[in-house]
């Protein structure tokens, strides 16, 4: 776990009812998803089979952008707007699921296998944070 | 309307049932929201009353990040994953509503009044695109 | 020009020696570049000739990300750190030049022609702002 | 080191003369910088002394955005455009230096001390990658 993942604990007074462990895990996985999806999209572009991977590149880029925004929103989480947190998590879960579904079809390619796994972890961590908010 | 707002029409074959006018309007408003919210957060920081504006800065930064990601996802829209488009629009509507609600409390400040109006336009444009998808 | 492009004028006291017209133009072009490059990368992916366009996709994605960060930094510009403004503009000029160089090789494709033009405008606007800072 | 930091090695053929260890370290530090700077800006906003911290918030937000774009560009690094890599690294070094300089003035605040350290690590890692490119 990075320093960043631990960061939210430093202004603990604002966190209200949030499960801090679930929050830190979701933040960690969002930024891992951004990185791995960005790298996977780039690696797909360099495959000779790129013509078959274009949808995978698109869902990876979507997942990278949404995970990034979600990670930033969660890092700013104050417990005051649960509605925004939930809607953002739902978008991230949906984007990571789409990316995971696409990448899992190319498990013979190392970067897609890795990206599929990372996407599933992010989908799960965001789902667990969502559950803890209810 | 910028060139970017018109861009989606160039690969029209992929757009399926999407209302192209509503799509172009939502993209335009998402990027306007990113810019105006970023500038408003910065301008708030320079107000002597900053201590009263901290929540407004936070919702503006959230709105900037989510609008940016939403604009990028919509620019890549292919009509193949309506589920992702809807979840992303829902997050953007929620973020822009929160930013609009906060900024409208400071209409004596020009940047907050402008940001409140831009947030409402983005909230509305995303809502209209959402309706057109149903 | 959007509301966002006009935004910097609202906290004019901070802008020091900056040429406000050049600043507003650079901000406008940075966000146009982000949008058009994002859309161009996606449109390239849908071309039958994608195998020949992979480098163009890569430089477009780089340009989109750097233009976005540059636009955000310029929107926060306060005149206090000219060194950061210059280094950021230099990165943006370089990224837009690379994107323009690649896209101009595919002027038979409408989105590449449009993206090439937008990249050149951003490169030029950032260059003019840089000159005005010296 | 995360999976993402290791990712570039999977398409090693493209990396040319790049020092892969320095590249992986710079990517890792760029994304750590994005996270810690985003969290630090938010935590500053919640300090009672926010009026004294506004410049620190601004440089943290700049650093977060530039580090994010730099990390994405480096993840796409192919060795084909050293000029872009260098200009981007230079912007990131400058942004992290500014953020480190500001945060180091508030070492009594835990999040600023942590953000100062992370910014220095990112500045150093980008500098080492830059040196290895020359």
Short mmCIF file of C-alpha atoms in Angstrom, two decimals:
data_model
loop_
_atom_site.label_atom_id
_atom_site.label_comp_id
_atom_site.label_asym_id
_atom_site.label_seq_id
_atom_site.Cartn_x
_atom_site.Cartn_y
_atom_site.Cartn_z
CA UNK A 1 0.00 0.00 0.00
CA UNK A 2 1.36 3.38 -0.97
CA UNK A 3 1.58 6.51 1.16
CA UNK A 4 -1.32 7.84 -0.88
CA UNK A 5 -3.51 4.90 0.11
CA UNK A 6 -2.87 5.75 3.75
CA UNK A 7 -3.43 9.47 3.26
CA UNK A 8 -7.17 9.67 3.99
CA UNK A 9 -6.56 8.65 7.60
CA UNK A 10 -4.78 11.92 8.27
CA UNK A 11 -7.94 13.96 8.20
CA UNK A 12 -10.01 11.36 9.96
CA UNK A 13 -12.48 13.77 11.52
CA UNK A 14 -14.20 14.22 8.18
CA UNK A 15 -14.68 10.60 7.26
CA UNK A 16 -17.91 10.00 9.11
CA UNK A 17 -19.21 6.46 8.84
CA UNK A 18 -16.87 5.39 6.04
CA UNK A 19 -15.03 2.08 6.42
CA UNK A 20 -11.49 3.44 6.17
CA UNK A 21 -9.93 0.15 5.15
CA UNK A 22 -12.42 -0.24 2.30
CA UNK A 23 -11.82 3.39 1.27
CA UNK A 24 -8.03 3.00 1.21
CA UNK A 25 -8.33 -0.25 -0.78
CA UNK A 26 -10.63 1.34 -3.36
CA UNK A 27 -8.30 4.33 -3.82
CA UNK A 28 -5.32 2.01 -4.24
CA UNK A 29 -7.12 -0.12 -6.83
CA UNK A 30 -8.46 2.89 -8.77
CA UNK A 31 -4.98 4.25 -9.39
CA UNK A 32 -3.61 0.77 -10.17
CA UNK A 33 -6.45 0.41 -12.69
CA UNK A 34 -5.58 3.75 -14.32
CA UNK A 35 -1.96 2.73 -14.76
CA UNK A 36 -2.50 -0.84 -15.93
CA UNK A 37 -5.33 0.10 -18.31
CA UNK A 38 -3.25 2.90 -19.85
CA UNK A 39 -0.32 0.53 -20.35
CA UNK A 40 -2.57 -2.26 -21.68
CA UNK A 41 -4.16 0.04 -24.29
CA UNK A 42 -0.69 1.04 -25.44
CA UNK A 43 0.57 -2.55 -25.53
CA UNK A 44 -2.52 -3.65 -27.50
CA UNK A 45 -1.65 -1.01 -30.12
CA UNK A 46 1.72 -2.71 -30.62
CA UNK A 47 0.25 -6.20 -31.12
CA UNK A 48 0.14 -7.55 -34.68
CA UNK A 49 -3.48 -8.48 -33.95
CA UNK A 50 -4.44 -4.86 -33.20
CA UNK A 51 -7.39 -5.05 -35.64
CA UNK A 52 -9.02 -7.58 -33.26
CA UNK A 53 -8.20 -5.55 -30.14
CA UNK A 54 -9.73 -2.15 -30.93
CA UNK A 55 -12.73 -2.59 -28.62
CA UNK A 56 -10.34 -3.68 -25.85
CA UNK A 57 -8.29 -0.49 -26.35
CA UNK A 58 -11.45 1.62 -26.11
CA UNK A 59 -12.73 0.02 -22.91
CA UNK A 60 -9.22 0.24 -21.40
CA UNK A 61 -9.03 3.97 -22.13
CA UNK A 62 -12.52 4.52 -20.67
CA UNK A 63 -11.56 2.52 -17.59
CA UNK A 64 -8.29 4.48 -17.17
CA UNK A 65 -10.10 7.85 -17.26
CA UNK A 66 -12.99 6.86 -14.98
CA UNK A 67 -10.74 5.09 -12.45
CA UNK A 68 -8.52 8.20 -12.32
CA UNK A 69 -11.46 10.53 -11.64
CA UNK A 70 -12.91 8.08 -9.09
CA UNK A 71 -9.60 7.81 -7.25
CA UNK A 72 -9.37 11.61 -7.07
CA UNK A 73 -12.95 11.95 -5.80
CA UNK A 74 -12.37 9.26 -3.17
CA UNK A 75 -9.14 10.97 -2.02
CA UNK A 76 -11.28 14.08 -1.44
CA UNK A 77 -14.01 12.11 0.26
CA UNK A 78 -15.47 13.89 3.24
CA UNK A 79 -18.55 11.85 4.00
CA UNK A 80 -20.74 14.86 3.24
CA UNK A 81 -21.98 13.72 -0.16
CA UNK A 82 -22.65 9.98 -0.13
CA UNK A 83 -24.78 10.41 -3.25
CA UNK A 84 -21.79 11.57 -5.32
CA UNK A 85 -19.54 8.86 -3.90
CA UNK A 86 -22.07 6.17 -4.81
CA UNK A 87 -22.68 7.45 -8.36
CA UNK A 88 -18.94 7.70 -8.99
CA UNK A 89 -18.28 4.22 -7.62
CA UNK A 90 -21.10 2.83 -9.80
CA UNK A 91 -19.49 4.37 -12.93
CA UNK A 92 -16.10 2.94 -11.95
CA UNK A 93 -17.52 -0.53 -11.25
CA UNK A 94 -19.22 -0.47 -14.67
CA UNK A 95 -16.07 0.72 -16.50
CA UNK A 96 -13.82 -1.83 -14.77
CA UNK A 97 -16.31 -4.62 -15.46
CA UNK A 98 -16.36 -3.71 -19.19
CA UNK A 99 -12.56 -3.59 -19.30
CA UNK A 100 -12.27 -6.86 -17.38
CA UNK A 101 -14.80 -8.56 -19.70
CA UNK A 102 -12.86 -7.46 -22.80
CA UNK A 103 -9.37 -8.22 -21.48
CA UNK A 104 -10.37 -11.66 -20.20
CA UNK A 105 -11.02 -12.66 -23.78
CA UNK A 106 -7.29 -12.24 -24.52
CA UNK A 107 -5.66 -14.06 -21.63
CA UNK A 108 -3.01 -15.42 -24.00
CA UNK A 109 -1.65 -11.85 -24.05
CA UNK A 110 0.20 -11.06 -20.82
CA UNK A 111 -0.82 -7.40 -20.60
CA UNK A 112 -4.50 -8.23 -21.14
CA UNK A 113 -4.39 -10.96 -18.49
CA UNK A 114 -2.76 -8.55 -16.04
CA UNK A 115 -5.22 -5.77 -16.93
CA UNK A 116 -8.18 -8.13 -16.59
CA UNK A 117 -7.05 -9.08 -13.07
CA UNK A 118 -6.42 -5.47 -12.05
CA UNK A 119 -9.83 -4.41 -13.40
CA UNK A 120 -11.57 -7.17 -11.42
CA UNK A 121 -9.74 -6.14 -8.24
CA UNK A 122 -10.82 -2.50 -8.76
CA UNK A 123 -14.41 -3.56 -9.54
CA UNK A 124 -14.45 -5.62 -6.31
CA UNK A 125 -12.81 -2.96 -4.11
CA UNK A 126 -15.27 -0.31 -5.32
CA UNK A 127 -18.14 -2.73 -4.76
CA UNK A 128 -17.01 -3.41 -1.20
CA UNK A 129 -16.72 0.31 -0.47
CA UNK A 130 -20.21 0.81 -1.92
CA UNK A 131 -21.59 -1.95 0.33
CA UNK A 132 -19.93 -0.40 3.38
CA UNK A 133 -21.66 2.92 2.60
CA UNK A 134 -25.15 1.48 2.57
CA UNK B 1 -19.75 24.84 -30.77
CA UNK B 2 -16.13 23.75 -31.10
CA UNK B 3 -14.68 21.39 -33.68
CA UNK B 4 -14.45 18.82 -30.92
CA UNK B 5 -18.17 18.99 -30.28
CA UNK B 6 -18.77 18.20 -33.93
CA UNK B 7 -16.19 15.43 -34.01
CA UNK B 8 -18.42 12.45 -33.15
CA UNK B 9 -20.29 12.87 -36.42
CA UNK B 10 -17.20 11.85 -38.37
CA UNK B 11 -17.49 8.22 -37.36
CA UNK B 12 -21.23 8.14 -37.58
CA UNK B 13 -21.51 4.46 -38.41
CA UNK B 14 -20.78 3.55 -34.81
CA UNK B 15 -23.27 5.79 -33.10
CA UNK B 16 -26.28 3.52 -33.31
CA UNK B 17 -29.44 5.00 -31.84
CA UNK B 18 -27.75 7.92 -30.12
CA UNK B 19 -29.26 11.38 -30.57
CA UNK B 20 -26.21 13.06 -32.09
CA UNK B 21 -27.27 16.57 -31.20
CA UNK B 22 -27.74 15.59 -27.55
CA UNK B 23 -24.38 13.80 -27.59
CA UNK B 24 -22.51 16.79 -29.05
CA UNK B 25 -24.18 19.14 -26.54
CA UNK B 26 -23.24 16.92 -23.58
CA UNK B 27 -19.60 16.68 -24.73
CA UNK B 28 -19.44 20.47 -25.15
CA UNK B 29 -20.89 21.08 -21.69
CA UNK B 30 -18.67 18.49 -19.99
CA UNK B 31 -15.50 20.21 -21.16
CA UNK B 32 -16.90 23.66 -20.37
CA UNK B 33 -17.68 22.35 -16.87
CA UNK B 34 -14.12 21.05 -16.43
CA UNK B 35 -12.67 24.42 -17.35
CA UNK B 36 -15.05 26.64 -15.40
CA UNK B 37 -14.94 24.44 -12.28
CA UNK B 38 -11.13 24.36 -12.33
CA UNK B 39 -11.00 28.16 -12.66
CA UNK B 40 -13.70 28.66 -9.99
CA UNK B 41 -11.85 26.48 -7.46
CA UNK B 42 -8.71 28.52 -8.09
CA UNK B 43 -10.55 31.85 -7.85
CA UNK B 44 -12.23 30.74 -4.58
CA UNK B 45 -8.76 30.10 -3.12
CA UNK B 46 -7.91 33.76 -3.76
CA UNK B 47 -11.00 35.14 -2.01
CA UNK B 48 -10.56 36.65 1.44
CA UNK B 49 -13.54 34.53 2.49
CA UNK B 50 -11.78 31.28 1.54
CA UNK B 51 -12.55 29.74 4.95
CA UNK B 52 -16.26 29.80 4.02
CA UNK B 53 -15.65 28.44 0.52
CA UNK B 54 -13.73 25.23 1.19
CA UNK B 55 -16.68 22.93 0.47
CA UNK B 56 -17.28 24.82 -2.77
CA UNK B 57 -13.65 24.26 -3.80
CA UNK B 58 -14.00 20.53 -3.10
CA UNK B 59 -17.20 20.05 -5.11
CA UNK B 60 -15.72 22.15 -7.95
CA UNK B 61 -12.63 19.93 -8.10
CA UNK B 62 -14.78 16.78 -8.05
CA UNK B 63 -16.96 18.22 -10.80
CA UNK B 64 -13.92 19.16 -12.91
CA UNK B 65 -12.48 15.64 -12.72
CA UNK B 66 -15.74 13.78 -13.35
CA UNK B 67 -16.80 16.09 -16.20
CA UNK B 68 -13.41 15.59 -17.84
CA UNK B 69 -13.65 11.78 -17.65
CA UNK B 70 -17.28 11.89 -18.83
CA UNK B 71 -16.40 14.10 -21.81
CA UNK B 72 -13.62 11.67 -22.80
CA UNK B 73 -15.89 8.62 -22.48
CA UNK B 74 -18.60 10.34 -24.55
CA UNK B 75 -16.06 11.29 -27.25
CA UNK B 76 -15.26 7.57 -27.50
CA UNK B 77 -18.91 6.59 -27.48
CA UNK B 78 -19.68 3.77 -29.85
CA UNK B 79 -23.17 2.82 -28.83
CA UNK B 80 -21.93 -0.63 -27.82
CA UNK B 81 -22.01 -0.12 -24.07
CA UNK B 82 -25.06 1.90 -23.09
CA UNK B 83 -24.65 0.66 -19.52
CA UNK B 84 -21.28 2.44 -19.16
CA UNK B 85 -22.57 5.61 -20.84
CA UNK B 86 -25.54 5.77 -18.45
CA UNK B 87 -23.48 5.15 -15.29
CA UNK B 88 -20.95 7.78 -16.34
CA UNK B 89 -23.66 10.33 -17.15
CA UNK B 90 -25.30 9.64 -13.77
CA UNK B 91 -22.00 10.37 -11.98
CA UNK B 92 -21.55 13.58 -13.98
CA UNK B 93 -25.13 14.75 -13.33
CA UNK B 94 -24.60 14.15 -9.60
CA UNK B 95 -21.24 15.97 -9.52
CA UNK B 96 -22.52 18.96 -11.51
CA UNK B 97 -25.63 19.16 -9.31
CA UNK B 98 -23.47 19.24 -6.16
CA UNK B 99 -21.20 21.92 -7.67
CA UNK B 100 -24.19 23.95 -8.86
CA UNK B 101 -25.85 23.71 -5.43
CA UNK B 102 -22.69 24.96 -3.69
CA UNK B 103 -21.85 27.72 -6.18
CA UNK B 104 -25.41 29.06 -6.23
CA UNK B 105 -24.98 29.94 -2.57
CA UNK B 106 -22.30 32.49 -3.55
CA UNK B 107 -23.89 34.32 -6.45
CA UNK B 108 -22.41 37.58 -5.20
CA UNK B 109 -19.08 36.19 -6.42
CA UNK B 110 -18.83 36.37 -10.21
CA UNK B 111 -16.86 33.14 -10.69
CA UNK B 112 -19.28 31.15 -8.51
CA UNK B 113 -22.30 32.54 -10.38
CA UNK B 114 -20.67 31.63 -13.71
CA UNK B 115 -19.67 28.17 -12.41
CA UNK B 116 -23.17 27.58 -11.03
CA UNK B 117 -24.69 28.34 -14.44
CA UNK B 118 -22.17 26.17 -16.31
CA UNK B 119 -22.74 23.28 -13.89
CA UNK B 120 -26.52 23.50 -14.40
CA UNK B 121 -26.09 23.49 -18.18
CA UNK B 122 -23.86 20.40 -17.97
CA UNK B 123 -26.27 18.68 -15.57
CA UNK B 124 -29.13 19.41 -18.01
CA UNK B 125 -27.23 18.38 -21.17
CA UNK B 126 -26.17 15.08 -19.59
CA UNK B 127 -29.75 14.52 -18.41
CA UNK B 128 -31.11 15.10 -21.91
CA UNK B 129 -28.58 12.67 -23.41
CA UNK B 130 -29.55 10.13 -20.74
CA UNK B 131 -33.24 10.54 -21.63
CA UNK B 132 -32.48 10.11 -25.33
CA UNK B 133 -30.74 6.80 -24.57
CA UNK B 134 -33.71 5.24 -22.79
CA UNK C 1 -14.59 31.75 -26.99
CA UNK C 2 -16.18 29.92 -24.07
CA UNK C 3 -16.96 31.25 -20.62
CA UNK C 4 -13.99 29.26 -19.39
CA UNK C 5 -11.65 31.07 -21.73
CA UNK C 6 -12.81 34.35 -20.24
CA UNK C 7 -12.58 33.11 -16.67
CA UNK C 8 -8.99 34.16 -15.87
CA UNK C 9 -9.96 37.83 -16.17
CA UNK C 10 -12.12 37.53 -13.06
CA UNK C 11 -9.12 37.33 -10.76
CA UNK C 12 -7.05 39.79 -12.69
CA UNK C 13 -5.09 41.08 -9.73
CA UNK C 14 -3.00 37.91 -9.73
CA UNK C 15 -2.04 37.84 -13.37
CA UNK C 16 0.95 40.12 -13.20
CA UNK C 17 2.59 40.77 -16.54
CA UNK C 18 0.76 38.05 -18.44
CA UNK C 19 -0.77 38.95 -21.81
CA UNK C 20 -4.38 38.06 -20.97
CA UNK C 21 -5.47 37.61 -24.57
CA UNK C 22 -2.61 35.17 -25.23
CA UNK C 23 -3.43 33.33 -21.98
CA UNK C 24 -7.13 32.98 -22.84
CA UNK C 25 -6.27 31.79 -26.37
CA UNK C 26 -3.82 29.16 -25.07
CA UNK C 27 -6.37 27.83 -22.55
CA UNK C 28 -9.03 27.64 -25.26
CA UNK C 29 -6.71 25.77 -27.63
CA UNK C 30 -5.44 23.36 -24.95
CA UNK C 31 -8.95 22.12 -24.19
CA UNK C 32 -9.85 21.98 -27.90
CA UNK C 33 -6.70 19.89 -28.41
CA UNK C 34 -7.69 17.49 -25.60
CA UNK C 35 -11.10 16.93 -27.14
CA UNK C 36 -10.06 16.63 -30.77
CA UNK C 37 -7.07 14.38 -30.00
CA UNK C 38 -9.21 12.08 -27.85
CA UNK C 39 -11.80 11.83 -30.62
CA UNK C 40 -9.14 11.36 -33.31
CA UNK C 41 -7.48 8.49 -31.42
CA UNK C 42 -10.86 6.79 -31.12
CA UNK C 43 -11.74 7.38 -34.78
CA UNK C 44 -8.33 6.01 -35.86
CA UNK C 45 -9.11 2.81 -33.94
CA UNK C 46 -12.21 2.36 -36.11
CA UNK C 47 -10.36 2.73 -39.42
CA UNK C 48 -9.67 -0.40 -41.45
CA UNK C 49 -6.10 0.86 -41.76
CA UNK C 50 -5.61 0.89 -37.96
CA UNK C 51 -2.37 -1.11 -38.27
CA UNK C 52 -0.81 1.90 -40.03
CA UNK C 53 -2.21 4.40 -37.53
CA UNK C 54 -0.94 3.06 -34.20
CA UNK C 55 1.76 5.71 -33.79
CA UNK C 56 -0.81 8.40 -34.58
CA UNK C 57 -3.09 7.01 -31.84
CA UNK C 58 -0.21 7.11 -29.36
CA UNK C 59 0.81 10.69 -30.09
CA UNK C 60 -2.86 11.76 -30.01
CA UNK C 61 -3.34 10.21 -26.56
CA UNK C 62 -0.13 11.87 -25.30
CA UNK C 63 -1.26 15.19 -26.72
CA UNK C 64 -4.73 14.85 -25.14
CA UNK C 65 -3.26 14.20 -21.68
CA UNK C 66 -0.60 16.92 -21.79
CA UNK C 67 -2.97 19.54 -23.28
CA UNK C 68 -5.48 18.76 -20.52
CA UNK C 69 -2.89 19.21 -17.75
CA UNK C 70 -1.54 22.35 -19.42
CA UNK C 71 -5.01 23.88 -19.72
CA UNK C 72 -5.65 23.19 -16.02
CA UNK C 73 -2.29 24.70 -14.98
CA UNK C 74 -2.92 27.80 -17.13
CA UNK C 75 -6.43 28.22 -15.65
CA UNK C 76 -4.71 28.33 -12.23
CA UNK C 77 -2.02 30.70 -13.48
CA UNK C 78 -1.12 33.34 -10.94
CA UNK C 79 2.04 34.83 -12.37
CA UNK C 80 3.97 33.62 -9.32
CA UNK C 81 5.74 30.72 -10.98
CA UNK C 82 6.76 31.61 -14.52
CA UNK C 83 9.21 28.72 -14.49
CA UNK C 84 6.40 26.15 -14.16
CA UNK C 85 4.27 27.90 -16.78
CA UNK C 86 7.16 27.85 -19.26
CA UNK C 87 8.09 24.19 -18.67
CA UNK C 88 4.44 23.14 -19.01
CA UNK C 89 3.98 25.18 -22.21
CA UNK C 90 7.15 23.63 -23.64
CA UNK C 91 5.81 20.11 -23.00
CA UNK C 92 2.49 21.04 -24.59
CA UNK C 93 4.14 22.60 -27.64
CA UNK C 94 6.24 19.44 -28.08
CA UNK C 95 3.25 17.10 -27.70
CA UNK C 96 1.07 19.10 -30.10
CA UNK C 97 3.89 19.29 -32.63
CA UNK C 98 4.32 15.48 -32.51
CA UNK C 99 0.56 14.96 -32.88
CA UNK C 100 0.36 17.49 -35.71
CA UNK C 101 3.30 15.87 -37.51
CA UNK C 102 1.67 12.43 -37.32
CA UNK C 103 -1.85 13.53 -38.22
CA UNK C 104 -0.68 15.61 -41.18
CA UNK C 105 0.51 12.40 -42.80
CA UNK C 106 -3.12 11.22 -43.00
CA UNK C 107 -4.91 14.26 -44.37
CA UNK C 108 -7.09 11.97 -46.49
CA UNK C 109 -8.78 11.04 -43.22
CA UNK C 110 -11.09 13.82 -42.03
CA UNK C 111 -10.48 13.34 -38.29
CA UNK C 112 -6.69 13.37 -38.77
CA UNK C 113 -6.86 16.52 -40.88
CA UNK C 114 -9.02 18.21 -38.24
CA UNK C 115 -6.75 16.98 -35.42
CA UNK C 116 -3.65 18.13 -37.27
CA UNK C 117 -5.11 21.64 -37.62
CA UNK C 118 -6.21 21.79 -33.99
CA UNK C 119 -2.78 20.58 -32.82
CA UNK C 120 -1.05 23.28 -34.87
CA UNK C 121 -3.34 25.96 -33.43
CA UNK C 122 -2.57 24.78 -29.89
CA UNK C 123 1.16 24.60 -30.62
CA UNK C 124 1.01 28.17 -31.95
CA UNK C 125 -1.14 29.59 -29.13
CA UNK C 126 1.15 28.07 -26.49
CA UNK C 127 4.17 29.43 -28.37
CA UNK C 128 2.68 32.93 -28.44
CA UNK C 129 1.92 32.80 -24.72
CA UNK C 130 5.51 31.63 -24.11
CA UNK C 131 6.87 34.55 -26.14
CA UNK C 132 4.70 37.01 -24.22
CA UNK C 133 6.16 35.71 -20.93
CA UNK C 134 9.75 36.37 -21.89
CA UNK D 1 6.23 -1.64 -6.77
CA UNK D 2 2.81 -2.14 -8.33
CA UNK D 3 1.90 -4.26 -11.32
CA UNK D 4 1.60 -1.04 -13.28
CA UNK D 5 5.19 -0.09 -12.55
CA UNK D 6 6.30 -3.41 -13.99
CA UNK D 7 4.03 -3.12 -17.02
CA UNK D 8 6.43 -1.39 -19.44
CA UNK D 9 8.67 -4.48 -19.46
CA UNK D 10 5.99 -6.47 -21.24
CA UNK D 11 6.51 -4.68 -24.52
CA UNK D 12 10.24 -4.47 -24.17
CA UNK D 13 11.01 -4.49 -27.86
CA UNK D 14 9.90 -0.87 -28.13
CA UNK D 15 11.91 0.58 -25.29
CA UNK D 16 15.16 1.16 -27.16
CA UNK D 17 17.92 2.59 -25.02
CA UNK D 18 15.75 3.48 -22.04
CA UNK D 19 16.94 2.44 -18.58
CA UNK D 20 13.95 0.29 -17.64
CA UNK D 21 14.54 0.49 -13.92
CA UNK D 22 14.65 4.30 -14.06
CA UNK D 23 11.52 4.32 -16.24
CA UNK D 24 9.57 2.06 -13.86
CA UNK D 25 10.67 4.16 -10.86
CA UNK D 26 9.60 7.42 -12.52
CA UNK D 27 6.16 5.99 -13.45
CA UNK D 28 5.69 4.73 -9.88
CA UNK D 29 6.62 8.11 -8.39
CA UNK D 30 4.47 10.11 -10.83
CA UNK D 31 1.31 8.27 -9.81
CA UNK D 32 2.26 8.43 -6.11
CA UNK D 33 2.72 12.19 -6.57
CA UNK D 34 -0.72 12.53 -8.19
CA UNK D 35 -2.38 10.76 -5.28
CA UNK D 36 -0.51 12.40 -2.42
CA UNK D 37 -0.78 15.91 -3.94
CA UNK D 38 -4.53 15.48 -4.51
CA UNK D 39 -4.99 14.33 -0.91
CA UNK D 40 -2.72 17.08 0.46
CA UNK D 41 -4.64 19.82 -1.37
CA UNK D 42 -7.86 18.46 0.11
CA UNK D 43 -6.40 18.16 3.59
CA UNK D 44 -5.03 21.73 3.41
CA UNK D 45 -8.57 22.94 2.66
CA UNK D 46 -9.72 21.43 5.96
CA UNK D 47 -7.01 23.14 8.04
CA UNK D 48 -8.04 26.12 10.17
CA UNK D 49 -5.02 27.90 8.70
CA UNK D 50 -6.30 27.51 5.14
CA UNK D 51 -5.81 31.24 4.45
CA UNK D 52 -2.04 30.69 4.76
CA UNK D 53 -2.08 27.53 2.65
CA UNK D 54 -3.73 28.68 -0.58
CA UNK D 55 -0.51 28.78 -2.60
CA UNK D 56 0.31 25.28 -1.34
CA UNK D 57 -3.10 24.05 -2.55
CA UNK D 58 -2.46 25.57 -5.97
CA UNK D 59 0.99 24.05 -6.45
CA UNK D 60 -0.31 20.69 -5.19
CA UNK D 61 -3.13 20.71 -7.76
CA UNK D 62 -0.69 21.66 -10.53
CA UNK D 63 1.67 18.90 -9.44
CA UNK D 64 -1.18 16.35 -9.33
CA UNK D 65 -2.27 17.15 -12.89
CA UNK D 66 1.22 17.26 -14.41
CA UNK D 67 2.39 14.12 -12.62
CA UNK D 68 -0.70 12.29 -13.86
CA UNK D 69 -0.11 13.32 -17.49
CA UNK D 70 3.61 12.50 -17.18
CA UNK D 71 2.90 9.05 -15.76
CA UNK D 72 0.51 8.34 -18.66
CA UNK D 73 3.02 9.53 -21.27
CA UNK D 74 5.79 7.44 -19.70
CA UNK D 75 3.54 4.36 -19.63
CA UNK D 76 3.15 4.85 -23.40
CA UNK D 77 6.86 5.46 -23.88
CA UNK D 78 8.21 3.85 -27.00
CA UNK D 79 11.64 5.39 -27.31
CA UNK D 80 10.59 6.99 -30.60
CA UNK D 81 10.15 10.53 -29.31
CA UNK D 82 12.85 11.37 -26.78
CA UNK D 83 12.10 15.05 -27.28
CA UNK D 84 8.55 14.66 -25.91
CA UNK D 85 9.72 12.48 -23.03
CA UNK D 86 12.33 15.06 -22.02
CA UNK D 87 9.96 18.06 -22.23
CA UNK D 88 7.34 16.19 -20.19
CA UNK D 89 9.87 15.13 -17.56
CA UNK D 90 11.12 18.72 -17.33
CA UNK D 91 7.56 19.98 -16.66
CA UNK D 92 7.05 17.29 -14.02
CA UNK D 93 10.38 18.02 -12.31
CA UNK D 94 9.45 21.72 -12.18
CA UNK D 95 5.94 21.06 -10.83
CA UNK D 96 7.17 18.61 -8.17
CA UNK D 97 9.94 21.01 -7.14
CA UNK D 98 7.39 23.84 -6.68
CA UNK D 99 5.08 21.56 -4.69
CA UNK D 100 7.98 20.26 -2.58
CA UNK D 101 9.21 23.81 -1.90
CA UNK D 102 5.75 24.90 -0.72
CA UNK D 103 4.95 21.80 1.34
CA UNK D 104 8.34 21.81 3.08
CA UNK D 105 7.38 25.13 4.64
CA UNK D 106 4.60 23.36 6.58
CA UNK D 107 6.35 20.30 7.95
CA UNK D 108 4.40 20.65 11.18
CA UNK D 109 1.40 19.44 9.17
CA UNK D 110 1.62 15.70 8.54
CA UNK D 111 0.05 15.75 5.07
CA UNK D 112 2.38 18.54 3.88
CA UNK D 113 5.44 16.72 5.21
CA UNK D 114 4.34 13.53 3.46
CA UNK D 115 3.53 15.43 0.24
CA UNK D 116 6.87 17.26 0.36
CA UNK D 117 8.72 13.92 0.61
CA UNK D 118 6.69 12.35 -2.20
CA UNK D 119 7.24 15.38 -4.43
CA UNK D 120 11.01 15.23 -3.85
CA UNK D 121 11.06 11.50 -4.68
CA UNK D 122 9.14 12.16 -7.92
CA UNK D 123 11.41 15.11 -8.81
CA UNK D 124 14.45 12.86 -8.23
CA UNK D 125 13.08 9.83 -10.12
CA UNK D 126 12.17 11.99 -13.13
CA UNK D 127 15.60 13.61 -12.99
CA UNK D 128 17.32 10.21 -12.98
CA UNK D 129 15.25 9.04 -15.94
CA UNK D 130 16.14 12.29 -17.74
CA UNK D 131 19.86 11.70 -17.07
CA UNK D 132 19.62 8.13 -18.35
CA UNK D 133 18.12 9.42 -21.63
CA UNK D 134 20.99 11.77 -22.40
#
